[in-house]
Coordinates of C-alpha atoms and ligand atoms in Angstrom, one line a residue:
M1376 CA 18.3 -5.6 12.7
A1377 CA 15.5 -5.0 15.2
E1378 CA 16.7 -7.7 17.4
R1379 CA 20.3 -6.5 17.3
L1380 CA 19.4 -2.9 18.0
G1381 CA 16.9 -3.8 20.7
A1382 CA 13.3 -2.5 21.1
V1383 CA 14.2 1.0 22.3
A1384 CA 16.8 1.9 19.6
S1385 CA 14.7 0.2 17.0
A1386 CA 11.6 2.2 17.9
A1387 CA 13.6 5.4 18.0
L1388 CA 14.9 4.8 14.5
H1389 CA 11.3 4.4 13.3
R1390 CA 10.8 7.9 14.8
E1391 CA 13.9 9.0 12.8
Q1392 CA 16.0 9.4 15.9
P1393 CA 19.4 7.7 15.3
L1394 CA 21.1 8.4 18.6
P1395 CA 20.1 5.3 20.5
A1396 CA 21.0 3.1 17.5
L1397 CA 24.4 4.9 17.2
R1398 CA 25.1 4.2 20.9
V1399 CA 24.1 0.5 20.6
T1400 CA 26.3 0.0 17.6
E1401 CA 29.3 2.1 18.7
G1402 CA 32.5 0.2 18.4
A1403 CA 30.7 -3.1 17.7
T1404 CA 32.3 -5.5 15.3
D1405 CA 29.5 -8.0 14.5
A1406 CA 28.3 -7.9 10.9
C1407 CA 24.8 -6.7 11.7
A1408 CA 25.9 -3.7 13.7
V1409 CA 28.6 -2.8 11.2
L1410 CA 26.1 -2.9 8.3
V1411 CA 23.5 -0.9 10.2
R1412 CA 26.0 1.8 11.0
L1413 CA 27.2 1.9 7.5
F1414 CA 24.0 1.6 5.4
T1415 CA 21.3 2.9 7.7
L1416 CA 23.0 5.4 10.0
G1417 CA 25.4 6.7 7.3
R1418 CA 28.5 6.4 9.5
S1419 CA 31.9 5.3 8.3
V1420 CA 33.2 1.9 9.5
P1421 CA 36.7 0.4 9.4
V1422 CA 37.6 -1.4 6.2
A1423 CA 38.5 -4.5 8.2
A1424 CA 35.1 -4.6 9.9
L1425 CA 33.3 -4.4 6.5
A1426 CA 35.6 -7.1 5.1
A1427 CA 34.5 -9.3 8.0
A1428 CA 30.8 -8.4 7.6
L1429 CA 30.8 -9.2 3.8
P1430 CA 33.0 -12.3 3.6
T1431 CA 31.7 -13.3 0.1
L1432 CA 31.4 -10.0 -1.6
G1433 CA 34.4 -8.4 0.1
V1434 CA 35.2 -4.7 0.3
D1435 CA 36.4 -4.6 -3.3
G1436 CA 33.1 -6.1 -4.5
A1437 CA 31.1 -3.6 -2.5
V1438 CA 33.2 -0.8 -4.1
A1439 CA 32.7 -2.3 -7.6
L1440 CA 28.9 -2.4 -7.0
G1441 CA 29.2 1.3 -6.1
L1442 CA 27.7 0.6 -2.6
V1443 CA 30.6 2.1 -0.7
V1444 CA 33.7 4.3 -1.2
V1445 CA 36.9 3.8 0.7
G1446 CA 39.0 6.5 2.2
A1447 CA 39.2 10.2 1.6
A1448 CA 37.9 10.3 -1.9
L1449 CA 34.1 10.5 -2.4
P1450 CA 33.6 10.2 -6.2
D1451 CA 30.2 10.3 -7.7
A1452 CA 29.7 6.6 -7.5
G1453 CA 27.0 4.2 -6.4
P1454 CA 24.0 2.8 -8.0
T1455 CA 23.3 6.5 -8.3
A1456 CA 25.4 9.5 -7.4
R1457 CA 26.3 10.1 -3.8
T1458 CA 24.0 11.9 -1.4
R1459 CA 24.4 15.6 -1.0
G1460 CA 22.6 18.3 0.9
A1461 CA 20.2 20.5 -1.0
S1462 CA 19.8 24.1 -0.3
A1463 CA 16.4 25.6 0.4
G1464 CA 16.2 26.7 -3.3
G1465 CA 16.7 23.2 -4.5
A1466 CA 20.2 23.7 -5.9
D1467 CA 22.8 21.1 -4.8
A1468 CA 25.1 22.3 -2.1
E1469 CA 28.5 20.8 -1.4
D1470 CA 28.5 17.5 0.5
D1471 CA 29.0 18.2 4.1
R1472 CA 29.6 14.6 5.1
W1473 CA 33.2 14.4 6.1
A1474 CA 35.5 12.3 4.0
P1475 CA 36.7 9.3 6.0
P1476 CA 40.4 8.4 6.4
G1477 CA 41.9 5.8 4.2
D1478 CA 41.2 2.8 6.4
E1479 CA 37.5 3.6 6.6
V1480 CA 34.5 3.1 4.3
L1481 CA 31.4 5.2 3.8
A1482 CA 28.2 4.0 2.1
T1483 CA 27.0 5.8 -1.0
C1484 CA 23.4 4.7 -0.3
D1485 CA 21.0 3.2 2.2
L1486 CA 20.8 -0.6 1.8
R1487 CA 18.4 -2.7 3.9
P1488 CA 16.7 -6.1 4.0
Y1489 CA 13.0 -6.1 3.2
G1490 CA 10.5 -8.8 2.3
D1491 CA 7.0 -10.2 2.1
D1492 CA 5.8 -13.6 3.4
A1493 CA 7.7 -15.5 0.7
H1494 CA 10.7 -13.4 -0.3
D1495 CA 13.7 -11.7 1.2
W1496 CA 14.9 -8.7 -0.8
W1497 CA 17.6 -6.1 -0.5
V1498 CA 16.6 -2.5 -1.2
A1499 CA 19.0 0.3 -2.0
S1500 CA 17.9 3.9 -2.0
D1501 CA 19.4 7.3 -1.1
L1502 CA 20.6 7.7 2.5
S1503 CA 17.9 9.1 4.6
E1504 CA 17.7 12.5 6.3
L1505 CA 18.9 11.0 9.6
A1506 CA 22.0 9.5 7.9
V1507 CA 22.8 12.6 5.9
G1508 CA 22.1 15.0 8.8
G1509 CA 20.6 17.7 6.7
P1510 CA 18.0 18.6 4.0
L1511 CA 17.7 16.2 1.1
R1512 CA 18.6 16.8 -2.5
H1513 CA 15.7 17.7 -4.7
D1514 CA 16.0 14.5 -6.6
H1515 CA 16.3 12.4 -3.5
V1516 CA 15.3 8.7 -4.1
L1517 CA 13.1 7.7 -1.2
G1518 CA 13.6 4.4 0.6
I1519 CA 10.8 2.3 2.0
G1520 CA 8.6 4.4 4.2
G1521 CA 5.2 4.3 5.9
A1522 CA 3.4 5.2 2.7
S1523 CA 5.2 2.5 0.7
T1524 CA 4.2 -0.2 3.2
T1525 CA 0.6 1.1 3.4
L1526 CA 0.2 0.8 -0.3
A1527 CA 1.9 -2.6 -0.4
S1528 CA -0.5 -3.8 2.4
W1529 CA -3.6 -2.5 0.6
T1530 CA -2.6 -3.9 -2.8
V1531 CA -4.8 -6.7 -4.2
R1532 CA -2.5 -9.6 -4.9
R1533 CA -4.4 -11.5 -7.6
P1534 CA -2.2 -13.3 -10.1
V1535 CA -2.1 -10.9 -13.1
G1536 CA -0.5 -10.6 -16.5
R1537 CA 0.7 -7.0 -16.8
A1538 CA 1.1 -4.7 -13.9
L1539 CA 2.3 -1.1 -13.7
D1540 CA 4.1 0.6 -10.9
L1541 CA 3.9 4.4 -11.5
G1542 CA 6.5 6.5 -9.8
T1543 CA 8.5 3.4 -8.8
G1544 CA 11.2 5.3 -6.8
C1545 CA 13.6 2.6 -5.4
G1546 CA 11.2 -0.1 -6.9
V1547 CA 9.6 -1.3 -3.7
Q1548 CA 6.1 -1.8 -5.2
A1549 CA 7.6 -3.4 -8.3
L1550 CA 9.4 -5.9 -6.0
H1551 CA 6.1 -6.8 -4.4
L1552 CA 4.5 -7.2 -7.9
T1553 CA 7.2 -9.8 -8.8
A1554 CA 5.3 -12.2 -6.5
H1555 CA 2.1 -12.1 -8.7
A1556 CA 2.6 -10.4 -12.0
Q1557 CA 4.0 -11.9 -15.2
T1558 CA 5.2 -8.6 -16.7
I1559 CA 5.9 -5.4 -14.7
V1560 CA 6.4 -2.0 -16.1
A1561 CA 7.8 0.5 -13.6
T1562 CA 8.0 4.2 -14.5
D1563 CA 9.5 7.3 -12.9
I1564 CA 10.2 10.8 -13.9
S1565 CA 13.5 10.5 -12.1
R1566 CA 16.4 8.7 -13.8
R1567 CA 18.2 8.4 -10.5
A1568 CA 15.1 6.6 -9.1
L1569 CA 15.0 4.3 -12.2
A1570 CA 18.7 3.4 -11.6
Y1571 CA 18.0 2.4 -8.0
A1572 CA 14.9 0.4 -9.1
A1573 CA 17.0 -1.4 -11.8
F1574 CA 19.6 -2.2 -9.2
N1575 CA 17.1 -3.6 -6.7
L1576 CA 15.1 -5.6 -9.3
A1577 CA 18.4 -7.0 -10.6
L1578 CA 19.4 -8.1 -7.0
A1579 CA 16.0 -9.8 -6.6
A1580 CA 16.2 -11.5 -10.0
H1581 CA 19.7 -12.7 -9.1
D1582 CA 18.4 -14.2 -5.8
A1583 CA 15.6 -15.8 -7.7
H1584 CA 18.2 -17.3 -10.1
G1585 CA 16.7 -15.5 -13.0
A1586 CA 13.2 -17.0 -12.5
G1587 CA 10.4 -14.5 -12.2
P1588 CA 8.6 -11.9 -14.2
T1589 CA 9.9 -9.6 -17.0
T1590 CA 10.5 -6.1 -15.7
D1591 CA 10.6 -3.0 -17.9
L1592 CA 11.7 0.3 -16.6
R1593 CA 10.6 3.5 -18.3
S1594 CA 11.2 7.2 -17.8
G1595 CA 8.4 9.8 -18.1
D1596 CA 5.6 11.8 -16.7
L1597 CA 2.6 10.0 -15.2
L1598 CA 1.0 7.7 -17.8
E1599 CA 2.9 9.2 -20.8
P1600 CA 5.4 6.2 -20.9
V1601 CA 2.6 3.7 -21.1
A1602 CA 0.0 5.5 -23.3
Q1603 CA -2.0 3.0 -25.5
E1604 CA -1.0 0.1 -23.2
R1605 CA -3.3 -1.9 -20.9
F1606 CA -2.7 -3.3 -17.4
S1607 CA -4.6 -5.6 -15.1
L1608 CA -3.2 -3.8 -12.1
V1609 CA -1.8 -0.3 -11.6
V1610 CA -0.2 0.7 -8.3
S1611 CA 1.2 4.0 -7.4
N1612 CA 2.5 5.8 -4.3
P1613 CA 2.6 9.1 -6.2
P1614 CA 4.2 12.3 -5.0
F1615 CA 0.9 13.4 -3.5
V1616 CA 2.2 15.9 -0.9
I1617 CA 0.5 19.3 -1.5
T1618 CA 3.3 21.9 -1.6
P1619 CA 3.2 25.7 -2.1
R1620 CA 4.7 26.6 -5.4
G1621 CA 6.7 29.7 -6.4
Q1622 CA 7.6 30.8 -2.9
G1623 CA 11.2 29.7 -3.0
L1624 CA 10.3 26.4 -1.3
P1625 CA 12.3 23.3 -2.1
L1626 CA 10.8 21.0 -4.8
Y1627 CA 11.1 17.3 -4.0
E1628 CA 10.5 15.0 -6.9
Y1629 CA 9.7 12.1 -4.6
R1630 CA 7.2 14.1 -2.5
D1631 CA 5.3 16.7 -4.7
G1632 CA 6.5 16.1 -8.2
G1633 CA 6.6 19.9 -8.7
R1634 CA 2.9 20.2 -9.1
A1635 CA 0.5 22.6 -7.3
G1636 CA -2.3 21.7 -5.0
D1637 CA -3.8 18.2 -5.4
T1638 CA -3.6 18.3 -9.3
L1639 CA -1.3 15.3 -9.6
V1640 CA -3.6 12.9 -7.8
R1641 CA -6.6 14.4 -9.6
A1642 CA -4.9 13.9 -12.9
L1643 CA -4.2 10.3 -12.0
V1644 CA -7.9 9.7 -11.2
R1645 CA -8.9 11.2 -14.5
Q1646 CA -6.4 9.4 -16.7
V1647 CA -5.7 6.0 -15.2
G1648 CA -8.8 4.3 -16.7
S1649 CA -7.2 4.7 -20.1
V1650 CA -4.6 2.1 -19.3
L1651 CA -6.8 -0.4 -17.4
E1652 CA -8.1 -3.4 -19.2
P1653 CA -11.7 -4.5 -18.5
G1654 CA -11.7 -5.8 -14.9
G1655 CA -8.4 -4.0 -14.3
V1656 CA -7.7 -2.4 -10.9
A1657 CA -5.7 0.8 -10.0
Q1658 CA -4.7 1.4 -6.5
F1659 CA -2.9 4.5 -5.2
L1660 CA -2.5 6.8 -2.2
G1661 CA -3.4 10.4 -2.3
N1662 CA -4.1 13.7 -0.5
W1663 CA -7.1 15.8 -1.5
E1664 CA -8.0 19.4 -0.7
V1665 CA -11.4 20.0 0.9
P1666 CA -12.5 23.7 0.6
A1667 CA -14.6 25.4 3.2
G1668 CA -18.3 24.5 3.0
R1669 CA -17.7 21.2 1.2
S1670 CA -17.2 17.7 2.4
W1671 CA -14.5 15.3 1.2
R1672 CA -17.2 13.1 -0.3
E1673 CA -18.5 16.1 -2.4
V1674 CA -14.9 16.7 -3.6
W1675 CA -14.6 13.1 -4.7
A1676 CA -18.1 13.0 -6.3
E1677 CA -16.8 15.9 -8.5
W1678 CA -13.5 14.1 -9.3
L1679 CA -15.4 10.9 -10.3
E1680 CA -17.9 12.8 -12.4
E1681 CA -15.0 14.4 -14.2
Q1682 CA -13.3 11.0 -14.6
A1683 CA -16.5 9.5 -16.1
R1684 CA -16.9 12.4 -18.5
D1685 CA -13.3 12.1 -19.7
G1686 CA -13.1 8.3 -20.3
V1687 CA -14.7 5.0 -19.4
A1688 CA -16.5 5.3 -16.1
L1689 CA -14.7 3.4 -13.2
D1690 CA -15.9 1.8 -10.0
A1691 CA -14.4 3.7 -7.1
W1692 CA -13.7 2.8 -3.5
V1693 CA -12.0 5.6 -1.6
V1694 CA -11.1 5.1 2.0
Q1695 CA -10.2 8.3 3.8
R1696 CA -7.9 7.4 6.6
E1697 CA -7.0 10.8 8.0
S1698 CA -8.0 14.4 7.7
Q1699 CA -5.8 17.4 8.8
D1700 CA -6.3 21.1 8.9
P1701 CA -3.9 23.4 7.1
A1702 CA -1.7 24.0 10.1
E1703 CA -1.4 20.3 11.0
Y1704 CA -0.5 19.6 7.4
A1705 CA 2.1 22.4 7.3
E1706 CA 3.7 21.1 10.5
L1707 CA 4.0 17.6 9.1
W1708 CA 5.6 18.5 5.8
A1709 CA 7.6 21.6 6.7
R1710 CA 9.6 19.4 9.1
D1711 CA 9.9 16.5 6.6
G1712 CA 12.2 18.6 4.4
G1713 CA 14.8 18.7 7.2
A1714 CA 14.1 22.2 8.5
Q1715 CA 14.0 22.4 12.3
P1716 CA 10.9 23.8 14.0
G1717 CA 11.7 27.2 15.4
S1718 CA 14.2 28.0 12.6
D1719 CA 13.5 30.8 10.2
A1720 CA 13.4 28.4 7.3
H1721 CA 10.7 26.3 9.1
S1722 CA 8.6 29.4 9.9
R1723 CA 8.9 30.6 6.3
M1724 CA 7.7 27.2 5.0
Y1725 CA 4.9 26.9 7.6
A1726 CA 3.6 30.4 6.5
A1727 CA 3.9 29.5 2.8
W1728 CA 1.7 26.4 3.4
L1729 CA -0.9 28.5 5.3
D1730 CA -0.9 31.1 2.5
D1731 CA -1.2 28.4 -0.2
F1732 CA -4.2 26.7 1.4
G1733 CA -5.7 30.1 2.3
A1734 CA -5.6 31.2 -1.4
R1735 CA -7.7 28.2 -2.4
G1736 CA -10.0 28.3 0.7
V1737 CA -8.8 24.9 1.8
E1738 CA -10.1 23.9 5.2
Q1739 CA -9.1 20.2 5.4
V1740 CA -6.7 17.9 3.6
G1741 CA -7.8 14.3 3.3
F1742 CA -5.4 11.4 3.1
G1743 CA -6.5 7.9 1.9
V1744 CA -6.3 4.9 -0.3
V1745 CA -8.0 4.9 -3.6
T1746 CA -9.1 1.8 -5.5
L1747 CA -10.5 2.2 -9.0
Q1748 CA -11.8 -0.7 -11.2
R1749 CA -12.8 -0.7 -14.8
P1750 CA -16.0 -2.8 -15.1
A1751 CA -15.6 -6.0 -17.0
T1752 CA -19.2 -5.9 -18.2
D1753 CA -21.6 -3.2 -19.4
R1754 CA -23.2 -2.1 -16.1
P1755 CA -23.6 1.0 -14.0
V1756 CA -20.5 1.8 -11.9
W1757 CA -20.5 1.8 -8.1
H1758 CA -18.8 4.3 -5.8
A1759 CA -18.0 3.7 -2.1
L1760 CA -16.6 6.6 -0.1
D1761 CA -15.7 5.4 3.3
E1762 CA -14.1 7.1 6.3
V1763 CA -12.1 4.8 8.5
H1764 CA -9.6 6.3 11.0
G1765 CA -9.0 3.2 13.2
P1766 CA -6.8 0.2 12.6
V1767 CA -7.6 -2.1 9.7
A1768 CA -6.5 -5.6 8.7
A1769 CA -2.9 -6.1 7.9
P1770 CA -2.4 -7.0 5.1
M1771 CA -5.5 -5.2 3.9
G1772 CA -5.2 -6.5 0.3
P1773 CA -7.3 -9.6 0.8
A1774 CA -10.2 -7.5 2.2
V1775 CA -10.0 -5.0 -0.7
D1776 CA -10.0 -8.0 -3.1
A1777 CA -13.1 -9.4 -1.4
G1778 CA -14.7 -6.0 -1.2
L1779 CA -14.2 -5.4 -4.9
R1780 CA -15.8 -8.7 -5.7
A1781 CA -18.7 -8.2 -3.3
R1782 CA -19.5 -4.7 -4.6
T1783 CA -19.3 -5.8 -8.2
W1784 CA -21.6 -8.7 -7.4
L1785 CA -24.0 -6.3 -5.8
A1786 CA -23.9 -4.0 -8.8
E1787 CA -24.7 -6.9 -11.0
H1788 CA -27.6 -8.4 -8.9
S1789 CA -31.0 -7.2 -8.0
D1790 CA -32.5 -7.1 -4.5
D1791 CA -34.5 -10.2 -5.3
E1792 CA -31.3 -12.1 -6.3
L1793 CA -29.7 -10.8 -3.1
L1794 CA -32.6 -12.3 -1.0
D1795 CA -32.2 -15.6 -2.8
V1796 CA -28.7 -16.2 -1.4
A1797 CA -28.1 -18.1 1.9
W1798 CA -25.6 -15.7 3.5
S1799 CA -23.6 -16.4 6.5
C1800 CA -22.0 -14.1 9.1
A1801 CA -18.3 -13.9 8.4
P1802 CA -16.2 -15.8 11.0
D1803 CA -14.6 -12.5 12.3
V1804 CA -18.0 -10.9 13.2
T1805 CA -19.0 -10.6 16.8
E1806 CA -22.0 -9.1 18.5
E1807 CA -22.0 -6.7 21.5
R1808 CA -25.1 -6.1 23.5
H1809 CA -25.3 -3.0 25.7
G1810 CA -28.0 -2.3 28.2
R1811 CA -28.8 -1.2 31.8
P1812 CA -27.7 -3.7 34.5
G1813 CA -30.5 -6.2 35.1
A1814 CA -32.5 -5.2 32.0
E1815 CA -34.0 -8.1 30.1
D1816 CA -33.4 -6.7 26.6
P1817 CA -30.3 -4.7 25.3
T1818 CA -30.8 -1.1 24.4
V1819 CA -28.1 -1.3 21.7
I1820 CA -26.8 -4.1 19.6
V1821 CA -23.5 -3.5 17.7
V1822 CA -22.2 -6.0 15.2
R1823 CA -18.4 -5.7 14.9
Q1824 CA -16.1 -6.9 12.2
G1825 CA -12.7 -8.2 13.4
G1826 CA -10.8 -7.9 10.1
G1827 CA -11.3 -5.8 7.0
L1828 CA -12.1 -2.2 7.7
G1829 CA -13.1 -3.1 11.3
R1830 CA -16.7 -2.0 10.7
A1831 CA -19.1 -1.6 13.6
V1832 CA -22.8 -1.5 12.7
R1833 CA -25.7 -0.7 15.0
A1834 CA -28.3 -3.4 14.4
G1835 CA -32.0 -3.0 15.0
T1836 CA -34.2 -5.8 16.2
L1837 CA -34.8 -7.2 12.7
L1838 CA -31.2 -7.2 11.5
A1839 CA -30.0 -8.7 14.8
A1840 CA -32.6 -11.4 14.5
Y1841 CA -31.6 -12.2 11.0
L1842 CA -27.9 -12.2 11.8
G1843 CA -28.6 -14.7 14.6
V1844 CA -29.8 -17.2 12.0
A1845 CA -27.5 -16.3 9.1
D1846 CA -25.4 -19.5 9.0
G1847 CA -25.5 -20.3 5.2
E1848 CA -28.5 -22.7 5.5
L1849 CA -31.5 -20.4 4.8
T1850 CA -31.8 -17.9 2.1
A1851 CA -32.2 -14.3 3.4
R1852 CA -35.8 -14.3 2.1
V1853 CA -36.8 -17.4 4.0
A1854 CA -35.0 -16.3 7.1
L1855 CA -36.5 -12.7 7.1
E1856 CA -40.0 -14.1 6.4
A1857 CA -39.7 -16.3 9.4
V1858 CA -38.5 -13.3 11.5
A1859 CA -41.6 -11.4 10.3
T1860 CA -43.9 -14.3 11.3
V1861 CA -42.4 -14.6 14.8
L1862 CA -42.6 -10.8 15.4
E1863 CA -46.0 -10.6 13.7
L1864 CA -44.9 -8.1 11.1
N1865 CA -45.7 -7.6 7.5
P1866 CA -43.0 -9.6 5.5
A1867 CA -42.8 -7.0 2.8
D1868 CA -42.1 -4.2 5.4
V1869 CA -39.4 -6.4 7.0
L1870 CA -37.7 -7.0 3.6
A1871 CA -37.9 -3.3 2.7
E1872 CA -36.2 -2.3 5.9
V1873 CA -33.4 -4.9 6.0
V1874 CA -32.4 -5.2 2.3
P1875 CA -30.4 -1.9 2.2
Q1876 CA -28.6 -3.0 5.4
L1877 CA -27.9 -6.4 3.9
R1878 CA -26.3 -4.7 0.9
E1879 CA -23.9 -2.8 3.2
L1880 CA -23.0 -5.9 5.2
V1881 CA -22.3 -7.9 2.0
A1882 CA -20.2 -5.0 0.6
D1883 CA -18.1 -4.7 3.8
G1884 CA -17.7 -8.5 4.1
L1885 CA -19.7 -9.0 7.3
L1886 CA -22.0 -11.3 5.4
V1887 CA -20.4 -13.8 3.0
Ligands
LIG3172 C1 6.6 8.9 -3.0 S1 7.7 8.3 -4.2 C2 7.2 6.6 -4.2 C3 8.3 5.6 -4.3 C4 7.9 4.1 -4.3 N1 7.0 3.8 -5.4 C5 7.3 3.8 -2.9 O1 6.2 3.3 -2.9 O2 7.9 4.1 -1.9 C6 7.1 9.0 -5.7 C7 7.9 8.7 -6.9 O3 7.2 9.3 -8.0 C8 8.2 9.9 -8.9 N2 7.5 11.0 -9.6 C9 7.4 12.3 -9.3 N3 6.7 12.9 -10.3 C10 6.3 12.0 -11.2 C11 5.6 12.1 -12.4 N4 5.1 13.2 -12.8 N5 5.5 11.0 -13.1 C12 6.0 9.8 -12.7 N6 6.7 9.7 -11.6 C13 6.9 10.8 -10.8 C14 9.3 10.4 -8.0 O4 10.5 10.5 -8.6 C15 9.3 9.3 -6.9 O5 10.2 8.3 -7.2

């Protein structure tokens, strides 16, 4: 699709601007252009063009699957009901998409190719805002978006028995889970979403000739449909968007789930341990409110304390990727509902967000990726609260997997045991030396990680000297004692200074 549309139209589409793609595909008769116009841009295409684009399925087949409707009639068809506009109050308004003439077809849904390294999938969802050309219905079923791919990228892809996708929507995370889980339970509060997920999983199973995991779709609120069950992996891109309640603002199931503040994400943190088996991992995205006078780490410390009080204490690795003030947040989400900046509706929403945050004294809203792990052994839990705004590895899952293992190893081993390992610098680590021109010694040495979270660590003389010899041959203890001898320092002082730094480098994957 990207190749057919060209770089400019493709990039514009990623910014939700359809015009360049509409111009590129106007009047085109090749299959790719016809299908993009129909299923991505929401335009009608001639019946004959669709027949040529789908030579095996045919137009009748597409109608029978509920993917398109022909001619003037727009019955409630499709894997789910047709897309309609939604008024600001959330009630369905009449469909304002024009009914096509009898020799044209219109899509009932968005349908697009998607995949991972080893699979090609088709994913149906509701037509997007750019195709519908107006506000979305309150039970809109979201297609694959930036948040979906972020979570998919960060997910640890170990082979697992049972996996849960909570709030599956069109089923995109569940599709990814088919690559490494034996049984997948996918839940959603929306029956329309479950219908799409069922359709997409059925298409994937058909393409896999029936091979693949068992999938089980269930309707219900948060963990209620899976209470008393256990999973090795839980993933969720939950409706985490903080939205003012009770001010006549639209409610979007896919976006805010109808809750106030950050209570939904907080509830997930508190409850998810109850469905994790020992060693099990839960990963989800979230927003969190940071009130004036507090840091996001303090907020999370309180959430994790609450989590440990309510159930079995979990390891936690939270990476804050972004932080916005109330106005930035309001601008982002007031626009997302389809209201145009400058319109009365937009100003009303913007003000409602500011009021809502103001009422709770919120100064910042954090966004990030949360990874929780139920310890497999009886040991104290570890918490890592990192802030990383820059680019990270893609996919990030392998680095999260390695980070979980490293942090767990550190929690289970003493400083003495750490020193008895012959660590080596990971292959993606480089060293930068900064100094005045002509100076013999650098004033600053920075050790930088190429992958993972892209860590940059300022190294003092001792750490830099150790890293220079950390090639997996000498244990850290032997190497550091040698450094102490060369620099004529007390070995015990050297160990005491470097051990905490070693722990951080091992946790972050710079030492392996
Ligand atoms: C942001 S969408 C995520 C869709 C998909 N998993 C993805 O990664 O793109 C959130 C989904 O959670 C569902 N949802 C909302 N409230 C829920 C609740 N209380 N319990 C379970 N699912 C809920 C919505 O219907 C929606 O499908």
